[in-house]
Amino acid sequence: MRFQLTDDTIDSIKSDLVIVNYFKEDINIKEQQINDEVLNKLNEESQGLILQSVQRKETTGESGKILLIPKKERAIMLIGCGKREEYSIEDHKMFAAQAIRKAKKHAYTNLSFYPRGLEDIDTIHSLLIEGMMVGDYSFDLFKSKEDDSNPKIELDIVNIIIKSDQLQQQQDMLKEGSVIGESVKFVRDLINRPANECTPTILSEQAKEFAGEGPIKITVFDKNKIKKMKMGSFLSVARGAIEPPKFIVMRYEPANKKTDEKIALVGKGITFDTGGISLKPALNMHEMKADMSGAAVVIGAIVAIARLNLGIEVIALVPTTENMPSGTATKPGDIVTAMNGKTIEILNTDAEGRLILADALAYAVQEKADKIIDIATLTGACVIALGEITTGLLGNNQDFIDHFIKISNDAGEKVWQLPLFKKYREQIKSEVADIANIGGKPAGTITSAAFLENFVDKTPWIHLDIAGTGYTSKDAYYSKGGTGAMVTSIVRFVKDLASK
Ligand code: BES
Ligand code: ZN
Ligand code: ZN
């Protein structure tokens, strides 16, 4: 799929299909009128079919309602987007994704987009392109043959109609959207891979392959090196597995640094979470193949950061292992020592994500990172609190948190801060070690962050819990499975730091 920005008009542009989004205000159902110039032109072109569908109450502007008018010369697709004043960045991505999915379903391959709304947002075309790439995604790595009833359609070109005076400036947005979109697709593929095709070893290979020959340096520590580094907390999770654990370090050190800041991204890479000896129930356990979503996000994000040539040093750290029950597995009650010397009483082996993150966060501190962002499918409690819609956010520095929330809002990704009051530390006190790895049922997401806080020292840090948002069991504008949530926010946040 190629993208092209053009200042052609909607009348003159040549393509199989022209796609326009429209709003409730554009249609007066009572008077049976169209209040918009472009829609009126398209109505004429379609010999009044749009107005007829208004009369039949098919075209109402309701969000998600699509009208497709197939014609010989070029077809027209109208996508309802609700009320203009309620239209959001996320809706814009959704409209783009929906349009692509519908166009492919009907085998149109040469498309023109005439996007409307949110014209005042500088990055709007980056978001549009990202949305289209998300819509174009399907997971078929493991399909041995094509589904005859649903043949694979490759899109050829997408023209995006914009104003002439914006052509130059929006070229950068086209690049940004394509790079981020490519990373999101990579992340989704990694998450959707089953655990036998995404072991810690395969995850490391995938990271190397995606980073390619570019400026990122990758080192992968094996079990011996992990032992030497005294990552006793991480190793306690890997003990039960036959698959060897890995600790992936990816470094991006640009020549054109715009700031001396160094950012560490840390991602949870549990390639399968059985719960260990504290075994999970069987129902939906297969979804725990997605317990490496945080890892996938940080790998995708650092590659996008390098491809966009953002002038700021970034290091991505991924502790990765399976969490398995076996004769060698960690047992509830065991006490282990993390890299920073803190001792942990493991009361539940299913709270393993925080155990592997502990050592990776301590490593980020040792690396003298100025800011740390960790991302993880950490707690079921976060799914209960915020569902699949919103990412949970906690941290130790309010300015950093506020800045990140602002960037996420502008990226069309929802995050919500939960409090990290000192009082919660009482819940993870241990009678026999420095801390315990669980804090009981109440405030499960908060106590997991209170645990992580022990390993970041004084470094400004943000923790993102994507247990709900990283993976979706419904086919919405994302197809089912891994979503790639927070890639855009992280890349844009780093971009913002580099531009200050
Ligand atoms: N990987 C899970 C969290 C999770 C749950 C992710 C649902 C996605 C969907 C994590 O390792 C886990 O098992 N957490 C436990 C912690 C508890 C034992 C304190 C949980 O949330 O139940
Ligand atoms: Zn677990
Ligand atoms: Zn887990």
Coordinates of C-alpha atoms and ligand atoms in Angstrom, one line a residue:
M1 CA 0.0 0.0 0.0
R2 CA 1.5 3.3 -1.1
F3 CA 0.3 6.7 0.3
Q4 CA 0.4 9.9 -1.7
L5 CA -0.7 13.4 -0.6
T6 CA -2.3 15.4 -3.4
D7 CA -3.9 18.7 -3.9
D8 CA -6.2 17.4 -6.7
T9 CA -9.8 18.2 -6.2
I10 CA -12.5 15.7 -5.4
D11 CA -13.9 16.2 -8.9
S12 CA -10.7 15.6 -10.8
I13 CA -9.0 12.8 -8.8
K14 CA -8.9 9.4 -10.5
S15 CA -9.4 6.3 -8.5
D16 CA -11.7 3.2 -8.2
L17 CA -13.2 4.5 -4.9
V18 CA -13.5 7.9 -3.3
I19 CA -13.9 7.9 0.5
V20 CA -15.4 10.8 2.5
N21 CA -16.4 11.0 6.1
Y22 CA -19.4 13.1 7.0
F23 CA -21.2 14.3 10.1
K24 CA -24.7 14.5 11.4
E25 CA -24.8 18.2 10.7
D26 CA -24.2 17.6 7.0
I27 CA -27.6 15.9 6.7
N28 CA -30.9 17.5 7.5
I29 CA -33.2 14.4 7.8
K30 CA -36.3 16.5 8.4
E31 CA -35.9 18.7 5.3
Q32 CA -34.2 15.8 3.4
Q33 CA -31.3 18.0 2.5
I34 CA -27.6 17.8 2.3
N35 CA -25.8 20.8 3.8
D36 CA -22.4 20.2 2.4
E37 CA -20.8 21.2 -0.9
V38 CA -18.7 18.1 -1.4
L39 CA -21.5 15.8 -0.5
N40 CA -23.8 17.6 -2.8
K41 CA -21.3 17.2 -5.7
L42 CA -21.0 13.5 -5.0
N43 CA -24.8 13.4 -4.9
E44 CA -25.0 14.8 -8.4
E45 CA -22.2 12.5 -9.6
S46 CA -24.3 9.5 -8.3
Q47 CA -27.5 10.8 -9.9
G48 CA -29.1 11.6 -6.6
L49 CA -28.4 8.3 -4.9
I50 CA -27.0 9.9 -1.7
L51 CA -30.1 12.0 -1.2
Q52 CA -32.3 9.0 -1.9
S53 CA -30.5 7.1 0.9
V54 CA -31.0 10.1 3.1
Q55 CA -34.7 9.9 2.3
R56 CA -34.6 6.2 3.2
K57 CA -32.9 7.1 6.5
E58 CA -29.9 5.0 5.5
T59 CA -27.5 8.0 5.5
T60 CA -27.9 9.7 8.9
G61 CA -24.4 10.6 10.0
E62 CA -24.6 8.0 12.8
S63 CA -21.0 7.0 13.8
G64 CA -20.0 3.9 11.9
K65 CA -22.8 3.9 9.3
I66 CA -21.3 3.3 5.9
L67 CA -22.9 4.0 2.5
L68 CA -21.2 2.4 -0.4
I69 CA -22.4 3.4 -3.9
P70 CA -20.8 1.2 -6.5
K71 CA -20.6 2.8 -9.9
K72 CA -18.8 2.2 -13.2
E73 CA -16.4 5.1 -13.3
R74 CA -15.6 5.4 -9.6
A75 CA -17.5 4.2 -6.5
I76 CA -18.3 6.4 -3.5
M77 CA -18.0 5.5 0.2
L78 CA -19.5 7.8 2.8
I79 CA -18.7 7.0 6.5
G80 CA -20.8 8.5 9.2
C81 CA -18.8 10.1 12.1
G82 CA -21.5 11.3 14.5
K83 CA -21.6 14.9 15.6
R84 CA -18.8 17.1 14.5
E85 CA -18.2 18.6 17.9
E86 CA -17.9 15.2 19.5
Y87 CA -15.5 13.9 16.8
S88 CA -12.1 12.8 18.3
I89 CA -8.7 11.8 17.2
E90 CA -9.5 8.2 18.0
D91 CA -12.7 8.4 15.9
H92 CA -10.5 9.7 13.0
K93 CA -8.2 6.6 13.2
M94 CA -11.3 4.4 13.4
F95 CA -12.8 6.0 10.4
A96 CA -9.6 5.4 8.4
A97 CA -9.3 1.8 9.5
Q98 CA -13.0 1.1 8.8
A99 CA -12.7 2.6 5.3
I100 CA -9.8 0.4 4.4
R101 CA -11.4 -2.7 5.7
K102 CA -14.6 -2.0 3.8
A103 CA -12.7 -1.1 0.6
K104 CA -10.7 -4.3 0.7
K105 CA -13.8 -6.4 1.3
H106 CA -15.2 -5.0 -2.0
A107 CA -11.8 -5.4 -3.8
Y108 CA -11.2 -1.7 -4.5
T109 CA -7.4 -1.1 -4.6
N110 CA -6.9 2.4 -5.9
L111 CA -8.4 4.7 -3.3
S112 CA -8.8 8.4 -2.7
F113 CA -9.5 9.8 0.8
Y114 CA -11.1 13.2 1.4
P115 CA -10.8 13.4 5.2
R116 CA -12.8 16.1 7.0
G117 CA -12.8 17.4 10.6
L118 CA -9.9 18.1 12.9
E119 CA -8.1 20.1 10.2
D120 CA -6.6 22.3 13.0
I121 CA -4.5 19.3 14.3
D122 CA -1.0 19.4 12.8
T123 CA -0.5 15.7 13.0
I124 CA -3.8 14.7 11.6
H125 CA -2.5 13.0 8.5
S126 CA 0.0 10.9 10.6
L127 CA -3.0 9.6 12.5
L128 CA -5.0 9.0 9.4
I129 CA -2.3 6.9 7.8
E130 CA -1.7 5.0 11.0
G131 CA -5.4 4.3 11.1
M132 CA -5.4 3.0 7.5
M133 CA -2.4 0.8 8.2
V134 CA -4.1 -0.7 11.3
G135 CA -7.2 -1.3 9.2
D136 CA -5.1 -3.1 6.5
Y137 CA -3.7 -5.5 9.1
S138 CA -4.7 -9.1 9.4
F139 CA -2.8 -11.9 11.1
D140 CA -2.2 -14.7 8.6
L141 CA 1.4 -15.8 9.3
F142 CA 0.2 -19.3 10.0
K143 CA -2.5 -19.8 7.3
S144 CA -1.2 -22.4 5.0
K145 CA -3.6 -21.6 2.2
E146 CA -5.8 -18.7 1.2
D147 CA -9.5 -18.6 2.4
D148 CA -11.5 -18.8 -0.9
S149 CA -14.5 -17.1 0.6
N150 CA -12.3 -14.2 1.8
P151 CA -9.5 -13.8 -0.8
K152 CA -6.5 -11.6 0.1
I153 CA -6.7 -8.1 -1.5
E154 CA -3.5 -6.0 -1.7
L155 CA -4.2 -2.3 -1.8
D156 CA -2.3 -0.4 -4.4
I157 CA -2.4 3.3 -3.8
V158 CA -4.2 5.6 -1.4
N159 CA -4.4 9.3 -2.4
I160 CA -5.1 11.7 0.3
I161 CA -6.6 15.0 -0.8
I162 CA -5.3 18.0 1.1
K163 CA -5.0 21.7 0.7
S164 CA -2.1 22.9 -1.6
D165 CA -0.6 25.1 1.2
Q166 CA -0.3 22.0 3.4
L167 CA 1.4 19.6 1.0
Q168 CA 5.0 20.3 2.0
Q169 CA 4.4 20.3 5.8
Q170 CA 2.3 17.2 5.7
Q171 CA 4.9 15.1 4.0
D172 CA 6.6 14.7 7.4
M173 CA 3.3 13.5 8.8
L174 CA 3.0 10.9 6.0
K175 CA 6.5 9.6 6.9
E176 CA 5.6 9.6 10.7
G177 CA 2.3 7.8 10.2
S178 CA 3.9 5.2 7.9
V179 CA 6.8 4.5 10.3
I180 CA 4.5 4.2 13.4
G181 CA 1.9 2.2 11.4
E182 CA 4.7 -0.3 10.4
S183 CA 5.8 -0.6 14.0
V184 CA 2.2 -1.2 15.2
K185 CA 1.8 -4.0 12.6
F186 CA 5.0 -5.6 13.7
V187 CA 3.9 -5.4 17.4
R188 CA 0.5 -6.9 16.6
D189 CA 2.2 -9.8 14.7
L190 CA 4.5 -10.5 17.6
I191 CA 1.6 -10.5 20.1
N192 CA -0.6 -12.7 17.9
R193 CA 2.1 -15.3 17.5
P194 CA 1.4 -18.3 19.6
A195 CA 3.9 -19.0 22.4
N196 CA 5.6 -21.9 20.5
E197 CA 6.4 -19.5 17.7
C198 CA 7.4 -16.7 20.0
T199 CA 9.8 -18.1 22.6
P200 CA 12.3 -15.7 24.3
T201 CA 14.9 -16.8 21.6
I202 CA 12.5 -16.1 18.7
L203 CA 11.5 -12.8 20.3
S204 CA 15.2 -11.8 20.4
E205 CA 15.6 -12.8 16.7
Q206 CA 12.5 -10.9 15.7
A207 CA 13.8 -7.8 17.4
K208 CA 17.1 -8.1 15.5
E209 CA 15.3 -8.6 12.3
F210 CA 13.0 -5.7 12.7
A211 CA 15.8 -3.3 13.7
G212 CA 17.7 -4.5 10.6
E213 CA 21.0 -2.9 9.7
G214 CA 19.9 0.5 11.1
P215 CA 21.5 2.5 13.8
I216 CA 20.2 0.3 16.7
K217 CA 22.7 -1.9 18.5
I218 CA 21.3 -5.0 20.0
T219 CA 22.8 -7.3 22.7
V220 CA 21.1 -10.3 24.0
F221 CA 22.2 -11.7 27.4
D222 CA 21.9 -15.4 27.9
K223 CA 21.1 -17.2 31.2
N224 CA 24.8 -17.2 32.3
K225 CA 25.1 -13.5 31.8
I226 CA 21.8 -12.9 33.5
K227 CA 23.1 -14.9 36.5
K228 CA 26.4 -12.9 36.5
M229 CA 24.4 -9.7 36.6
K230 CA 22.7 -11.0 39.7
M231 CA 19.2 -10.7 38.3
G232 CA 17.8 -13.1 40.9
S233 CA 14.3 -11.9 40.6
F234 CA 14.1 -12.4 36.8
L235 CA 15.8 -15.8 37.1
S236 CA 13.3 -17.0 39.7
V237 CA 10.5 -16.7 37.0
A238 CA 12.7 -18.5 34.4
R239 CA 13.5 -21.4 36.7
G240 CA 10.5 -23.5 35.8
A241 CA 10.9 -23.2 32.0
I242 CA 13.0 -25.4 29.7
E243 CA 13.1 -22.6 27.1
P244 CA 16.1 -20.4 28.0
P245 CA 15.4 -16.8 29.1
K246 CA 16.9 -13.8 27.4
F247 CA 17.5 -10.2 28.4
I248 CA 17.4 -8.0 25.3
V249 CA 19.2 -4.6 25.3
M250 CA 18.5 -2.3 22.3
R251 CA 20.4 1.0 22.1
Y252 CA 19.7 3.9 19.9
E253 CA 22.4 6.6 20.1
P254 CA 21.9 9.2 17.4
A255 CA 24.8 11.2 16.1
N256 CA 22.5 14.3 15.9
K257 CA 21.5 14.5 19.6
K258 CA 19.2 17.4 20.4
T259 CA 19.3 16.8 24.1
D260 CA 21.5 15.0 26.6
E261 CA 18.6 13.1 28.1
K262 CA 18.6 9.3 28.0
I263 CA 15.3 7.5 28.0
A264 CA 14.8 3.9 29.1
L265 CA 11.9 1.8 27.8
V266 CA 11.2 -1.4 29.7
G267 CA 8.7 -4.1 28.4
K268 CA 7.4 -7.2 30.1
G269 CA 8.3 -10.2 27.9
I270 CA 6.5 -13.2 29.4
T271 CA 6.1 -15.3 26.2
F272 CA 3.6 -17.5 28.0
D273 CA 2.1 -17.1 31.5
T274 CA 0.7 -20.3 33.0
G275 CA 0.9 -18.7 36.5
G276 CA 3.7 -21.2 37.4
I277 CA 3.1 -23.2 40.6
S278 CA 0.2 -20.8 41.4
L279 CA -1.3 -22.2 38.2
K280 CA -4.0 -20.2 36.3
P281 CA -7.4 -21.8 35.5
A282 CA -7.7 -23.3 32.0
L283 CA -10.4 -20.9 30.7
N284 CA -8.9 -18.5 28.2
M285 CA -5.4 -19.4 29.3
H286 CA -4.3 -19.3 25.6
E287 CA -4.6 -15.5 25.7
M288 CA -1.6 -15.5 28.0
K289 CA 0.5 -15.8 24.8
A290 CA 0.0 -12.1 24.7
D291 CA 1.8 -11.6 28.0
M292 CA 4.8 -10.2 26.1
S293 CA 2.8 -7.3 24.7
G294 CA 4.9 -4.7 26.6
A295 CA 8.1 -6.2 25.2
A296 CA 6.7 -6.0 21.7
V297 CA 5.6 -2.4 22.2
V298 CA 9.1 -1.2 23.4
I299 CA 10.8 -3.1 20.5
G300 CA 8.4 -1.5 18.0
A301 CA 8.7 1.9 19.6
I302 CA 12.5 2.1 19.6
V303 CA 12.7 1.0 16.0
A304 CA 10.2 3.7 15.0
I305 CA 12.2 6.2 17.0
A306 CA 15.4 5.3 15.1
R307 CA 13.6 5.3 11.7
L308 CA 12.2 8.8 12.4
N309 CA 15.7 9.8 13.4
L310 CA 14.6 11.5 16.6
G311 CA 17.7 13.1 18.2
I312 CA 17.6 11.5 21.6
E313 CA 19.3 8.6 23.2
V314 CA 16.9 5.6 24.0
I315 CA 17.5 2.2 25.4
A316 CA 14.9 -0.6 25.3
L317 CA 15.2 -3.3 27.9
V318 CA 13.3 -6.6 27.6
P319 CA 13.5 -9.4 30.1
T320 CA 11.9 -12.4 28.5
T321 CA 11.0 -15.9 29.7
E322 CA 8.1 -18.3 29.9
N323 CA 6.4 -18.7 33.3
M324 CA 6.0 -22.5 33.7
P325 CA 5.3 -24.9 36.6
S326 CA 7.8 -27.8 36.9
G327 CA 10.0 -29.6 39.4
T328 CA 12.5 -26.7 39.2
A329 CA 10.0 -23.9 39.4
T330 CA 9.9 -21.3 42.1
K331 CA 7.5 -22.2 44.9
P332 CA 5.2 -19.8 46.9
G333 CA 7.2 -18.7 49.9
D334 CA 10.6 -18.7 48.2
I335 CA 12.8 -15.6 48.8
V336 CA 15.0 -14.2 46.0
T337 CA 17.3 -11.2 45.7
A338 CA 17.0 -8.7 42.9
M339 CA 19.9 -7.0 41.1
N340 CA 19.7 -3.9 43.4
G341 CA 20.1 -6.1 46.5
K342 CA 16.4 -6.0 47.6
T343 CA 15.0 -9.3 48.8
I344 CA 11.5 -10.5 47.7
E345 CA 9.2 -13.0 49.2
I346 CA 7.3 -14.6 46.3
L347 CA 3.9 -15.4 47.7
N348 CA 2.2 -16.0 44.3
T349 CA 4.2 -17.2 41.3
D350 CA 1.5 -15.7 39.0
A351 CA 2.6 -12.2 39.9
E352 CA 5.7 -12.8 37.8
G353 CA 5.6 -9.7 35.6
R354 CA 6.8 -7.4 38.4
L355 CA 9.5 -9.9 39.2
I356 CA 11.1 -9.7 35.8
L357 CA 10.5 -6.0 35.5
A358 CA 12.3 -5.4 38.9
D359 CA 15.7 -6.4 37.5
A360 CA 15.1 -4.6 34.2
L361 CA 14.2 -1.4 36.1
A362 CA 17.3 -1.8 38.3
Y363 CA 19.3 -2.2 35.1
A364 CA 17.8 1.0 33.7
V365 CA 18.9 2.8 36.9
Q366 CA 22.4 1.4 36.6
E367 CA 22.4 2.7 33.0
K368 CA 21.8 6.2 34.4
A369 CA 18.6 6.7 32.4
D370 CA 17.0 10.1 33.1
K371 CA 13.5 8.9 32.6
I372 CA 12.1 5.4 32.6
I373 CA 8.8 4.2 31.0
D374 CA 7.8 0.6 31.6
I375 CA 4.9 -1.1 29.9
A376 CA 3.3 -4.4 30.9
T377 CA 0.3 -6.6 30.8
L378 CA 0.6 -6.7 34.6
T379 CA -2.7 -7.1 36.4
G380 CA -6.1 -8.5 35.9
A381 CA -7.2 -5.8 38.4
C382 CA -6.5 -3.2 35.7
V383 CA -8.9 -4.9 33.3
I384 CA -11.5 -4.8 36.0
A385 CA -10.9 -1.1 36.7
L386 CA -10.5 0.3 33.2
G387 CA -11.6 -2.5 30.8
E388 CA -10.1 -2.8 27.3
I389 CA -10.5 0.9 26.6
T390 CA -8.1 2.7 28.9
T391 CA -4.4 2.0 29.8
G392 CA -3.6 2.4 33.6
L393 CA -0.8 4.8 34.4
L394 CA 1.1 5.3 37.6
G395 CA 4.4 6.9 38.4
N396 CA 6.6 8.8 40.8
N397 CA 6.8 12.3 39.1
Q398 CA 3.7 14.3 38.4
D399 CA 5.2 16.6 35.8
F400 CA 6.4 13.6 33.8
I401 CA 2.9 11.9 34.2
D402 CA 1.1 15.1 33.1
H403 CA 3.3 15.5 30.1
F404 CA 2.8 11.8 29.0
I405 CA -1.0 12.1 29.5
K406 CA -1.1 15.2 27.2
I407 CA 0.8 13.4 24.5
S408 CA -1.3 10.3 24.7
N409 CA -4.5 12.3 24.4
D410 CA -3.1 13.9 21.3
A411 CA -2.2 10.5 19.9
G412 CA -5.8 9.2 20.4
E413 CA -4.9 6.7 23.1
K414 CA -6.7 6.7 26.4
V415 CA -4.7 6.6 29.6
W416 CA -5.8 7.2 33.2
Q417 CA -3.7 7.8 36.2
L418 CA -4.2 5.8 39.4
P419 CA -2.8 7.1 42.7
L420 CA 0.5 5.8 44.2
F421 CA 0.1 7.0 47.7
K422 CA 2.7 5.8 50.2
K423 CA 0.0 4.1 52.3
Y424 CA -0.3 1.4 49.6
R425 CA 3.3 0.3 50.5
E426 CA 1.9 -1.4 53.6
Q427 CA 0.1 -4.0 51.5
I428 CA 3.3 -5.4 50.1
K429 CA 5.2 -5.6 53.4
S430 CA 6.8 -9.0 54.0
E431 CA 7.5 -10.5 57.4
V432 CA 10.5 -12.3 56.2
A433 CA 12.0 -10.3 53.3
D434 CA 12.2 -6.6 52.2
I435 CA 9.0 -6.8 50.2
A436 CA 6.3 -9.4 49.1
N437 CA 5.3 -9.8 45.4
I438 CA 1.6 -9.5 46.1
G439 CA -0.5 -7.1 48.1
G440 CA -3.9 -8.8 48.3
K441 CA -7.0 -8.2 46.2
P442 CA -7.7 -4.5 47.0
A443 CA -6.1 -2.0 44.6
G444 CA -4.1 -4.8 42.7
T445 CA -2.9 -2.5 40.0
I446 CA -1.6 0.1 42.5
T447 CA 0.2 -2.4 44.7
S448 CA 1.9 -3.9 41.6
A449 CA 3.3 -0.3 40.9
A450 CA 4.1 0.1 44.5
F451 CA 6.3 -3.0 44.1
L452 CA 8.0 -1.7 41.0
E453 CA 8.7 1.6 42.6
N454 CA 11.3 -0.2 44.8
F455 CA 13.5 -0.7 41.7
V456 CA 13.6 2.7 40.1
D457 CA 15.5 4.5 42.9
K458 CA 14.8 8.3 42.4
T459 CA 14.6 8.2 38.6
P460 CA 11.4 9.8 37.2
W461 CA 9.4 6.8 36.1
I462 CA 6.0 5.9 34.5
H463 CA 4.4 2.5 34.6
L464 CA 1.8 1.7 31.9
D465 CA -0.5 -1.3 32.6
I466 CA -1.9 -2.6 29.3
A467 CA -3.5 -5.8 30.6
G468 CA -6.8 -4.6 29.2
T469 CA -5.7 -2.5 26.2
G470 CA -2.9 -4.6 24.8
Y471 CA -5.2 -7.4 23.5
T472 CA -8.8 -7.4 22.4
S473 CA -11.1 -10.3 22.2
K474 CA -13.6 -8.4 20.1
D475 CA -13.3 -7.5 16.4
A476 CA -13.7 -3.7 16.5
Y477 CA -11.7 -1.3 14.4
Y478 CA -8.7 -3.3 15.4
S479 CA -9.1 -6.9 14.3
K480 CA -9.1 -9.3 17.2
G481 CA -5.9 -9.9 19.1
G482 CA -2.9 -7.8 19.8
T483 CA -3.6 -4.0 19.4
G484 CA -0.2 -2.3 19.6
A485 CA -1.7 0.2 22.1
M486 CA 0.8 2.8 23.4
V487 CA 3.3 2.5 20.5
T488 CA 2.1 5.9 19.2
S489 CA 2.1 7.6 22.6
I490 CA 5.6 6.4 23.4
V491 CA 7.1 7.4 20.1
R492 CA 5.4 10.8 20.1
F493 CA 6.5 11.4 23.7
V494 CA 10.1 10.7 22.9
K495 CA 9.7 13.0 19.8
D496 CA 8.4 15.7 22.0
L497 CA 11.4 15.4 24.4
A498 CA 13.8 15.6 21.5
S499 CA 12.1 18.8 20.2
K500 CA 12.4 20.7 23.4
Ligands
BES1 N1 -0.3 -11.6 33.0 C1 -1.1 -11.5 34.2 C2 -2.0 -10.3 34.1 C3 -3.1 -10.3 33.1 C4 -4.4 -10.7 33.4 C5 -2.9 -9.8 31.8 C6 -5.4 -10.7 32.5 C7 -3.9 -9.8 30.9 C8 -5.2 -10.2 31.2 C9 -0.2 -11.4 35.4 O1 1.0 -12.0 35.4 C10 -1.0 -12.0 36.5 O2 -1.2 -13.1 36.5 N2 -1.3 -11.2 37.5 C11 -2.0 -11.6 38.7 C12 -1.5 -11.0 39.9 C13 -2.0 -11.5 41.2 C14 -1.5 -12.9 41.4 C15 -1.5 -10.6 42.3 C16 -3.5 -11.2 38.5 O3 -3.7 -10.1 38.0 O4 -4.4 -12.0 38.8
ZN2 ZN 0.9 -14.0 36.0
ZN3 ZN 1.8 -12.2 33.4

